[in-house]
mmCIF file of C-alpha atoms in Angstrom:
data_model
loop_
_atom_site.group_PDB
_atom_site.id
_atom_site.type_symbol
_atom_site.label_atom_id
_atom_site.label_comp_id
_atom_site.label_asym_id
_atom_site.label_seq_id
_atom_site.Cartn_x
_atom_site.Cartn_y
_atom_site.Cartn_z
ATOM 1 C CA UNK A 1 -10.165 14.783 17.831
ATOM 2 C CA UNK A 2 -7.724 12.140 19.017
ATOM 3 C CA UNK A 3 -7.523 8.988 16.879
ATOM 4 C CA UNK A 4 -5.465 5.805 16.678
ATOM 5 C CA UNK A 5 -4.431 4.966 13.111
ATOM 6 C CA UNK A 6 -5.132 1.379 12.034
ATOM 7 C CA UNK A 7 -3.566 1.734 8.560
ATOM 8 C CA UNK A 8 -0.893 3.817 6.885
ATOM 9 C CA UNK A 9 -2.294 7.260 6.008
ATOM 10 C CA UNK A 10 -0.101 9.317 3.704
ATOM 11 C CA UNK A 11 0.921 12.588 5.329
ATOM 12 C CA UNK A 12 -0.531 11.620 8.709
ATOM 13 C CA UNK A 13 1.197 8.572 10.125
ATOM 14 C CA UNK A 14 1.647 4.840 10.428
ATOM 15 C CA UNK A 15 -0.536 2.171 12.045
ATOM 16 C CA UNK A 16 -0.574 2.330 15.828
ATOM 17 C CA UNK A 17 0.200 6.043 16.070
ATOM 18 C CA UNK A 18 -2.030 8.392 18.044
ATOM 19 C CA UNK A 19 -2.783 11.522 16.017
ATOM 20 C CA UNK A 20 -4.767 14.699 16.561
ATOM 21 C CA UNK A 21 -6.969 15.661 13.584
ATOM 22 C CA UNK A 22 -9.911 17.967 12.938
ATOM 23 C CA UNK A 23 -13.280 16.523 13.941
ATOM 24 C CA UNK A 24 -14.767 16.425 10.438
ATOM 25 C CA UNK A 25 -11.737 14.711 8.879
ATOM 26 C CA UNK A 26 -11.787 12.010 11.526
ATOM 27 C CA UNK A 27 -15.545 11.513 11.715
ATOM 28 C CA UNK A 28 -16.308 11.728 7.977
ATOM 29 C CA UNK A 29 -13.213 10.191 6.357
ATOM 30 C CA UNK A 30 -10.780 8.294 8.586
ATOM 31 C CA UNK A 31 -13.174 6.343 10.829
ATOM 32 C CA UNK A 32 -15.763 5.285 8.186
ATOM 33 C CA UNK A 33 -13.023 3.982 5.851
ATOM 34 C CA UNK A 34 -11.350 2.025 8.638
ATOM 35 C CA UNK A 35 -8.139 4.051 8.604
ATOM 36 C CA UNK A 36 -8.492 5.027 12.255
ATOM 37 C CA UNK A 37 -10.460 4.383 15.420
ATOM 38 C CA UNK A 38 -11.541 6.663 18.249
ATOM 39 C CA UNK A 39 -8.935 7.038 20.975
ATOM 40 C CA UNK A 40 -9.951 5.735 24.387
ATOM 41 C CA UNK A 41 -8.036 4.282 27.303
ATOM 42 C CA UNK A 42 -9.210 0.795 26.285
ATOM 43 C CA UNK A 43 -8.230 1.358 22.674
ATOM 44 C CA UNK A 44 -4.825 2.547 23.857
ATOM 45 C CA UNK A 45 -4.133 -1.075 24.871
ATOM 46 C CA UNK A 46 -4.782 -2.216 21.287
ATOM 47 C CA UNK A 47 -1.927 -0.058 20.026
ATOM 48 C CA UNK A 48 0.579 -2.678 21.187
ATOM 49 C CA UNK A 49 -1.098 -5.403 19.112
ATOM 50 C CA UNK A 50 -1.327 -3.109 16.063
ATOM 51 C CA UNK A 51 2.378 -2.274 16.356
ATOM 52 C CA UNK A 52 3.269 -5.954 16.825
ATOM 53 C CA UNK A 53 1.387 -6.935 13.638
ATOM 54 C CA UNK A 54 2.996 -4.024 11.781
ATOM 55 C CA UNK A 55 6.481 -5.088 12.889
ATOM 56 C CA UNK A 56 5.862 -8.600 11.558
ATOM 57 C CA UNK A 57 4.924 -7.208 8.113
ATOM 58 C CA UNK A 58 7.462 -4.383 8.109
ATOM 59 C CA UNK A 59 10.715 -4.706 6.229
ATOM 60 C CA UNK A 60 13.166 -4.464 9.089
ATOM 61 C CA UNK A 61 16.096 -2.457 7.777
ATOM 62 C CA UNK A 62 17.001 -0.034 5.033
ATOM 63 C CA UNK A 63 19.603 -2.527 3.722
ATOM 64 C CA UNK A 64 16.932 -5.205 3.381
ATOM 65 C CA UNK A 65 14.622 -2.726 1.603
ATOM 66 C CA UNK A 66 17.457 -1.758 -0.772
ATOM 67 C CA UNK A 67 18.079 -5.396 -1.706
ATOM 68 C CA UNK A 68 14.353 -5.971 -2.328
ATOM 69 C CA UNK A 69 14.263 -2.798 -4.431
ATOM 70 C CA UNK A 70 17.092 -4.102 -6.618
ATOM 71 C CA UNK A 71 15.291 -7.424 -7.031
ATOM 72 C CA UNK A 72 11.997 -5.706 -7.959
ATOM 73 C CA UNK A 73 13.583 -3.349 -10.480
ATOM 74 C CA UNK A 74 15.274 -6.264 -12.320
ATOM 75 C CA UNK A 75 12.052 -8.276 -12.440
ATOM 76 C CA UNK A 76 10.016 -8.553 -15.648
ATOM 77 C CA UNK A 77 6.376 -8.540 -14.599
ATOM 78 C CA UNK A 78 3.688 -9.529 -17.112
ATOM 79 C CA UNK A 79 0.011 -9.341 -16.275
ATOM 80 C CA UNK A 80 -2.657 -10.921 -18.465
ATOM 81 C CA UNK A 81 -6.145 -9.451 -18.267
ATOM 82 C CA UNK A 82 -9.276 -9.131 -20.361
ATOM 83 C CA UNK A 83 -9.242 -6.308 -22.885
ATOM 84 C CA UNK A 84 -11.321 -5.086 -25.792
ATOM 85 C CA UNK A 85 -10.337 -4.748 -29.441
ATOM 86 C CA UNK A 86 -8.944 -1.237 -28.947
ATOM 87 C CA UNK A 87 -6.645 -2.258 -26.087
ATOM 88 C CA UNK A 88 -8.831 -0.874 -23.295
ATOM 89 C CA UNK A 89 -9.195 -3.113 -20.264
ATOM 90 C CA UNK A 90 -12.501 -4.262 -18.818
ATOM 91 C CA UNK A 91 -11.982 -2.498 -15.488
ATOM 92 C CA UNK A 92 -8.595 -1.467 -14.126
ATOM 93 C CA UNK A 93 -5.525 -3.242 -12.790
ATOM 94 C CA UNK A 94 -5.644 -3.219 -8.977
ATOM 95 C CA UNK A 95 -2.750 -3.261 -6.499
ATOM 96 C CA UNK A 96 -3.801 -6.817 -5.568
ATOM 97 C CA UNK A 97 -3.426 -7.862 -9.232
ATOM 98 C CA UNK A 98 0.040 -6.303 -9.309
ATOM 99 C CA UNK A 99 1.099 -8.050 -6.076
ATOM 100 C CA UNK A 100 -0.062 -11.382 -7.515
ATOM 101 C CA UNK A 101 1.796 -10.792 -10.792
ATOM 102 C CA UNK A 102 5.026 -9.919 -8.945
ATOM 103 C CA UNK A 103 4.726 -13.112 -6.881
ATOM 104 C CA UNK A 104 4.018 -15.173 -10.046
ATOM 105 C CA UNK A 105 7.081 -13.642 -11.757
ATOM 106 C CA UNK A 106 9.293 -14.940 -8.945
ATOM 107 C CA UNK A 107 9.485 -11.751 -6.916
ATOM 108 C CA UNK A 108 8.919 -11.211 -3.199
ATOM 109 C CA UNK A 109 5.460 -11.182 -1.658
ATOM 110 C CA UNK A 110 4.251 -7.567 -1.485
ATOM 111 C CA UNK A 111 1.568 -6.002 0.671
ATOM 112 C CA UNK A 112 -1.039 -4.574 -1.717
ATOM 113 C CA UNK A 113 -1.429 -1.501 0.534
ATOM 114 C CA UNK A 114 2.177 -0.519 -0.205
ATOM 115 C CA UNK A 115 1.675 -0.475 -3.981
ATOM 116 C CA UNK A 116 0.910 3.030 -5.241
ATOM 117 C CA UNK A 117 -0.881 3.241 -8.589
ATOM 118 C CA UNK A 118 -0.942 6.982 -9.389
ATOM 119 C CA UNK A 119 -3.070 6.826 -12.547
ATOM 120 C CA UNK A 120 -5.437 3.862 -12.937
ATOM 121 C CA UNK A 121 -4.070 1.282 -15.380
ATOM 122 C CA UNK A 122 -6.821 0.821 -17.977
ATOM 123 C CA UNK A 123 -4.884 0.092 -21.182
ATOM 124 C CA UNK A 124 -2.685 -2.676 -22.558
ATOM 125 C CA UNK A 125 1.039 -1.847 -22.659
ATOM 126 C CA UNK A 126 3.939 -0.940 -20.378
ATOM 127 C CA UNK A 127 3.198 0.846 -17.106
ATOM 128 C CA UNK A 128 5.219 1.843 -14.053
ATOM 129 C CA UNK A 129 4.058 1.728 -10.420
ATOM 130 C CA UNK A 130 5.748 2.617 -7.142
ATOM 131 C CA UNK A 131 6.081 0.392 -4.084
ATOM 132 C CA UNK A 132 6.842 1.794 -0.616
ATOM 133 C CA UNK A 133 9.247 -0.757 0.878
ATOM 134 C CA UNK A 134 10.378 1.326 3.843
ATOM 135 C CA UNK A 135 9.712 4.841 5.046
ATOM 136 C CA UNK A 136 12.883 5.957 3.219
ATOM 137 C CA UNK A 137 13.006 3.438 0.333
ATOM 138 C CA UNK A 138 10.615 3.045 -2.562
ATOM 139 C CA UNK A 139 10.935 1.011 -5.762
ATOM 140 C CA UNK A 140 9.584 1.344 -9.287
ATOM 141 C CA UNK A 141 8.125 -1.748 -10.923
ATOM 142 C CA UNK A 142 7.687 -1.918 -14.689
ATOM 143 C CA UNK A 143 4.604 -3.915 -15.599
ATOM 144 C CA UNK A 144 3.618 -5.116 -19.044
ATOM 145 C CA UNK A 145 -0.153 -5.524 -19.316
ATOM 146 C CA UNK A 146 -1.184 -8.028 -21.977
ATOM 147 C CA UNK A 147 -4.610 -8.851 -23.390
ATOM 148 C CA UNK A 148 -5.513 -12.400 -22.676
#
């Protein structure tokens, strides 16, 4: 099955790329979740607009990504959220929450889709998350989750 990716899919490709996947993977996972759309000649024309939007959001060079990484790793990010007596959160910290906390701490504006939370953050304390800044550059952000 031939598909056009509309979002970054780990291990498959970037937005705007045409990929060949097995029918079930495309029909049951990628298309329903909005990660891809069926390839057609008409949809092929939309690739240019997807790539144009991606280029506007994309960090242009590796040097720029390296400087943003240095800025992010020096940043002290604190996130206040509701928690119970034992330190467990009501819910989990989302990538959107993290992006907002980084912005509030004086850091750069991050795309929430580039923030990778490996294990859900459900407790108060210090946590570390990764941010994909460029295809070759990723940064670690240390976040302190506080009850509040």
